[in-house]
PDB file of C-alpha atoms in Angstrom:
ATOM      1  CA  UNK A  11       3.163  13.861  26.950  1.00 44.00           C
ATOM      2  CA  UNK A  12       4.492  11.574  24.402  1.00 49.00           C
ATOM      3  CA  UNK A  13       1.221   9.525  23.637  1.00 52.00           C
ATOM      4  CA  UNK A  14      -0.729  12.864  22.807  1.00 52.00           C
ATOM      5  CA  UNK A  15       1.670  13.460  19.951  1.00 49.00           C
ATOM      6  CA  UNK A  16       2.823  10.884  17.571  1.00 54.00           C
ATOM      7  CA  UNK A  17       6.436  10.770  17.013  1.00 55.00           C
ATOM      8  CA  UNK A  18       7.247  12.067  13.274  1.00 55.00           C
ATOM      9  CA  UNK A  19       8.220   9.460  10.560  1.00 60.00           C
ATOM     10  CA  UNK A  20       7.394   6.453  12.962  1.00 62.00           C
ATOM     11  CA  UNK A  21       6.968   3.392  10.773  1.00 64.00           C
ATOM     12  CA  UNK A  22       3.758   1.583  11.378  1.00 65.00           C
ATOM     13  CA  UNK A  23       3.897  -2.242  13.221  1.00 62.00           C
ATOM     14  CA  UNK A  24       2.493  -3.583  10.460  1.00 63.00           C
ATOM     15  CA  UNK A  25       4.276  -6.419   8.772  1.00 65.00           C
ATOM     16  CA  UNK A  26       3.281  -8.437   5.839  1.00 66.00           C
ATOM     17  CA  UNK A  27       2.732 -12.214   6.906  1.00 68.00           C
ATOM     18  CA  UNK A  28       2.807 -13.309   2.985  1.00 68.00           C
ATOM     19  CA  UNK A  29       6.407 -11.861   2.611  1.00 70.00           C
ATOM     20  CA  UNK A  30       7.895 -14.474   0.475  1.00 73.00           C
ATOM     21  CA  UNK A  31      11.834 -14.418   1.920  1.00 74.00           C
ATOM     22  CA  UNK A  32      10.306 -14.547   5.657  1.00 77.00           C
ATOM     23  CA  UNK A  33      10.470 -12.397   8.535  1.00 80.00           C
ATOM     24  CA  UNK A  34      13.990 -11.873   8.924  1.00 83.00           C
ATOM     25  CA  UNK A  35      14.228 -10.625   5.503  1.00 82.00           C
ATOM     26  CA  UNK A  36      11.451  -8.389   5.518  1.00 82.00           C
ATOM     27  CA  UNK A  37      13.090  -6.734   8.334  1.00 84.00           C
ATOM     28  CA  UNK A  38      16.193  -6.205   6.779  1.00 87.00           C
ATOM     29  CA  UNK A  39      14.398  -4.699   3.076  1.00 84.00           C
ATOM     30  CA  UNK A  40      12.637  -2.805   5.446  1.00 85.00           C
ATOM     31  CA  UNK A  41      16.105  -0.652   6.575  1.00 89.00           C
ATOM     32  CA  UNK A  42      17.254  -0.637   2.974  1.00 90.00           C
ATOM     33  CA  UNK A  43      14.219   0.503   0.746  1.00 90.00           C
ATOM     34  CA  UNK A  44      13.886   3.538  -0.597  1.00 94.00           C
ATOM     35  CA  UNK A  45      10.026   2.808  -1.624  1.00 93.00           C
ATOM     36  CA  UNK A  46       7.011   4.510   0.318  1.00 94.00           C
ATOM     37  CA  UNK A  47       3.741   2.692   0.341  1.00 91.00           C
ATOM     38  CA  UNK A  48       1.313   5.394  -0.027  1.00 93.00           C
ATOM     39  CA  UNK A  49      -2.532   4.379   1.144  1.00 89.00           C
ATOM     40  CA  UNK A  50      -6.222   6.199   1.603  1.00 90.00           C
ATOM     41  CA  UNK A  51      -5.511   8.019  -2.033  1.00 91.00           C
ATOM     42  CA  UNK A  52      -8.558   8.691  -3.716  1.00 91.00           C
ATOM     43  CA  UNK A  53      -9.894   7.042  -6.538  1.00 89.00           C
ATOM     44  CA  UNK A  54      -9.167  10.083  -8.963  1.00 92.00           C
ATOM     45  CA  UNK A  55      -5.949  11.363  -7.414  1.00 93.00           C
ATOM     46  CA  UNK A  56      -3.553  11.294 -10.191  1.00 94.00           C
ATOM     47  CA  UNK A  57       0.214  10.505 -11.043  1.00 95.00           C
ATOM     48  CA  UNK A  58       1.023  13.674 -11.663  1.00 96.00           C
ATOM     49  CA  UNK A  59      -0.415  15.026  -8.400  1.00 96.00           C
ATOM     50  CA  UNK A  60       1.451  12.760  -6.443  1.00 97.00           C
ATOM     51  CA  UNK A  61       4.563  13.676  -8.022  1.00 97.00           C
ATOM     52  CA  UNK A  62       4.173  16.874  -6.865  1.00 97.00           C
ATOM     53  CA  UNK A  63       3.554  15.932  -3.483  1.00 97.00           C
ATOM     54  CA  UNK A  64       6.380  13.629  -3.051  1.00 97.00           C
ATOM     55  CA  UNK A  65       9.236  15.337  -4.786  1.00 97.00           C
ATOM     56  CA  UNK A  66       9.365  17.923  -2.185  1.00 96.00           C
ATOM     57  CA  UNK A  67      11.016  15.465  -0.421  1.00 96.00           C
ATOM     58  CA  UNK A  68      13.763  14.151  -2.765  1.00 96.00           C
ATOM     59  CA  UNK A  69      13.806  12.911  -6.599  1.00 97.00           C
ATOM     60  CA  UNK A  70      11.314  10.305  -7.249  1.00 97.00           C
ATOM     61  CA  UNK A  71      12.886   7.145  -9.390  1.00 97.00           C
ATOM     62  CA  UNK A  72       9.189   5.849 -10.098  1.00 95.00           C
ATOM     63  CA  UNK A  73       5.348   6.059  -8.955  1.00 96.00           C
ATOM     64  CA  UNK A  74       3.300   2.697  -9.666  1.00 93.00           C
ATOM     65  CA  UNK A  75      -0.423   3.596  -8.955  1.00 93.00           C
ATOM     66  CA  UNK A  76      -2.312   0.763  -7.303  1.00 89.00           C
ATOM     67  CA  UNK A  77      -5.216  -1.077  -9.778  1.00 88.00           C
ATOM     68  CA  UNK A  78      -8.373  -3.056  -8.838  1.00 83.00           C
ATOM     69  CA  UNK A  79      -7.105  -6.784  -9.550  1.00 78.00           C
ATOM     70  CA  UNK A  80     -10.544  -6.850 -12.175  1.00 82.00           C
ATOM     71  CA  UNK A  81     -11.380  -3.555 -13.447  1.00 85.00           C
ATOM     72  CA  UNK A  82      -7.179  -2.209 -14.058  1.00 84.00           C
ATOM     73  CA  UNK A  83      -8.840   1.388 -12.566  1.00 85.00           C
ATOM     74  CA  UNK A  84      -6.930   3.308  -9.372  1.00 87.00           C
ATOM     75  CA  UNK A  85      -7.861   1.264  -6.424  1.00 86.00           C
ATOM     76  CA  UNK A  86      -6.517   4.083  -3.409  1.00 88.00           C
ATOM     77  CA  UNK A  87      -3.036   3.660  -3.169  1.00 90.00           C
ATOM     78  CA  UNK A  88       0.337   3.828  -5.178  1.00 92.00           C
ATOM     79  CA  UNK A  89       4.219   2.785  -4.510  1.00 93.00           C
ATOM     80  CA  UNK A  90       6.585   5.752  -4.494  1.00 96.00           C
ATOM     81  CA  UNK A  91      10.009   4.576  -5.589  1.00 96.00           C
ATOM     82  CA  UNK A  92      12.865   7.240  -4.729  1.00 97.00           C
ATOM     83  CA  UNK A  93      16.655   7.252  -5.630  1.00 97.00           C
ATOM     84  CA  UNK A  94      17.614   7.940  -2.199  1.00 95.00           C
ATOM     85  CA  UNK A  95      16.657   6.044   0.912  1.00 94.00           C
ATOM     86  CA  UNK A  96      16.917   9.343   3.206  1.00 95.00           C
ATOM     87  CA  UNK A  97      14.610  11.084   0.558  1.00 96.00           C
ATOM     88  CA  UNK A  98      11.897   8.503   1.241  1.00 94.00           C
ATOM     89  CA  UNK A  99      12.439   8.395   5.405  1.00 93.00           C
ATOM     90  CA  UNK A 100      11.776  12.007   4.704  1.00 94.00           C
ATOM     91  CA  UNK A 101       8.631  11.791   2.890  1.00 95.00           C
ATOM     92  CA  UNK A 102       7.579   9.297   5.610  1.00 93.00           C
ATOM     93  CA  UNK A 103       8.279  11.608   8.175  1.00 93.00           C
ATOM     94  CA  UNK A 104       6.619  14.943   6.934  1.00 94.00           C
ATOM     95  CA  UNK A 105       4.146  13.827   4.357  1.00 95.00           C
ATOM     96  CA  UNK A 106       2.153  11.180   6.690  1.00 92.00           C
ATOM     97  CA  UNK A 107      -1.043  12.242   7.281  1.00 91.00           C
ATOM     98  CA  UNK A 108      -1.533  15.111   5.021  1.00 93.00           C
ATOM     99  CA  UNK A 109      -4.173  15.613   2.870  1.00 94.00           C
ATOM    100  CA  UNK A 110      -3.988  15.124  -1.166  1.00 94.00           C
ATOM    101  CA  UNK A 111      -7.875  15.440  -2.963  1.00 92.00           C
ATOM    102  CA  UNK A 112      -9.518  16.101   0.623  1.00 90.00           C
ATOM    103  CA  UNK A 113      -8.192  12.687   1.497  1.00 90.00           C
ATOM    104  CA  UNK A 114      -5.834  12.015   4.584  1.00 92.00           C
ATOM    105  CA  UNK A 115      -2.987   9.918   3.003  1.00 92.00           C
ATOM    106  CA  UNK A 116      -1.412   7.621   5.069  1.00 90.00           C
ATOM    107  CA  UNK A 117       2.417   6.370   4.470  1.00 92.00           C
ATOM    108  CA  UNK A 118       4.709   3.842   5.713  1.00 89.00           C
ATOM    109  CA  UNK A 119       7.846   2.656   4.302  1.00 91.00           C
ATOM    110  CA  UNK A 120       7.386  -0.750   1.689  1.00 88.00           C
ATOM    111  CA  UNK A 121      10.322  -3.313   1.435  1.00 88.00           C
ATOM    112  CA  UNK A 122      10.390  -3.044  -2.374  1.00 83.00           C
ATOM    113  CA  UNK A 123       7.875  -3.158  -4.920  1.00 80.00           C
ATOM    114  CA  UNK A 124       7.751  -6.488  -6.961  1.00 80.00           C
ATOM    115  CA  UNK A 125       5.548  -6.988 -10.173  1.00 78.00           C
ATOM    116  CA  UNK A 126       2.245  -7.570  -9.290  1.00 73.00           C
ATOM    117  CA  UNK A 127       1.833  -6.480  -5.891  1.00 73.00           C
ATOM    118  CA  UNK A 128       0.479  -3.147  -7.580  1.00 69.00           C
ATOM    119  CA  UNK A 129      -3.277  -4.952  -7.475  1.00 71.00           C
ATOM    120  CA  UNK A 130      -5.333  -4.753  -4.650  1.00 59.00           C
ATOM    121  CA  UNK A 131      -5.912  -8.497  -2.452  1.00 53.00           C
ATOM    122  CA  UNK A 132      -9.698  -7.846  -1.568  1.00 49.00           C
ATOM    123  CA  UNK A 133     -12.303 -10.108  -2.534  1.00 51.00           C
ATOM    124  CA  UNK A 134     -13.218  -7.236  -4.888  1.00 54.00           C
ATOM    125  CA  UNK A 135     -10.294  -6.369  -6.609  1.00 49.00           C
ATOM    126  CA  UNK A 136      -9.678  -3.602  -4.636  1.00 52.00           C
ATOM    127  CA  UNK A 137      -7.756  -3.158  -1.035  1.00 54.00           C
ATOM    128  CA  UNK A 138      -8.755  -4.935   1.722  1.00 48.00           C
ATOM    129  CA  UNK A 139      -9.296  -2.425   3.891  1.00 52.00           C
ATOM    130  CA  UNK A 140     -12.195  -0.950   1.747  1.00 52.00           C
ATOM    131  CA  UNK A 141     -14.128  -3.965   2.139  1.00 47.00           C
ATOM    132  CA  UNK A 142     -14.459  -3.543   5.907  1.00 47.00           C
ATOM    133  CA  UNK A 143     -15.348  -0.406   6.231  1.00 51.00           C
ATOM    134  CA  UNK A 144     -18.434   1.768   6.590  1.00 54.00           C
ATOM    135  CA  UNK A 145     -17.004   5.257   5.943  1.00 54.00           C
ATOM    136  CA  UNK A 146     -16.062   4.539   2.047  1.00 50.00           C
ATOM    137  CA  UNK A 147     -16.492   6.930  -0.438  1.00 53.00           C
ATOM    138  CA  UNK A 148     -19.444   6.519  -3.009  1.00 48.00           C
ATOM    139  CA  UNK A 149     -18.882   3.920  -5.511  1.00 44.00           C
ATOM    140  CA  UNK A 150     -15.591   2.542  -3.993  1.00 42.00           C
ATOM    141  CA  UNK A 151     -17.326  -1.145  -3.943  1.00 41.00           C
ATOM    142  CA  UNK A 152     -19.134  -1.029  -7.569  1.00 37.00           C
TER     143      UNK A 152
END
């Protein structure tokens, strides 16, 4: 019964392999962050509505909204920084996989953010992901 429903707030397996202080680091910014990497956004979701998503969860320190490398425009995903670290496990937990702008947003906890990692690393500009898939919204790879 356990595979049919996913287990609230699980963290996904994925794990950066660029992480500059290594894997044993990562790990351990992983337990102490209180920033939520927030992905699948769409292009015109705004700041303020995803301040009012994620401050039902605790009080937000910061939002950095993610930019196309080239073009500086919202690329489909953001950095939510919170005060608290239990604030953010929460908004991992019950805001993962809800919908903001007829978008499913998906959300995993991020060991920090660092200048510059608010660009996307596809060819592109934009994320990665977008470049390998066919169900993209209209215009996503101008």
């Amino acid at each position: 019964m356990s595979g049919i429903v996913p287990t609230l707030g699980q963290p996904s397996s994925y794990r950066d392999k660029k992480y500059p202080a290594g894997p044993e680091q990562l790990e351990i910014d992983l337990k102490n962050s209180s920033t939520l990497y927030v992905g699948n956004l769409s292009f015109y979701s705004t700041e303020e509505q995803i301040y009012e998503l994620f401050s039902k969860t605790g009080e937000i320190k910061r939002i950095i909204m993610g930019l196309d490398r080239h073009k500086k425009t919202p690329c489909g995903f953001c950095f939510v920084e919170y005060y608290n670290i239990n604030d953010c496990l929460d908004a991992q937990k019950y805001l993962n996989g809800t919908k903001l702008d007829e978008r499913v947003i998906r959300t995993d906890i991020d060991p920090g953010f660092k200048p510059g990692r608010q660009f996307g690393r596809g060819k592109n500009g934009g994320q990665v992901r977008d470049e390998h898939r066919v169900d993209y919204d209209e215009g996503i790879l101008c």
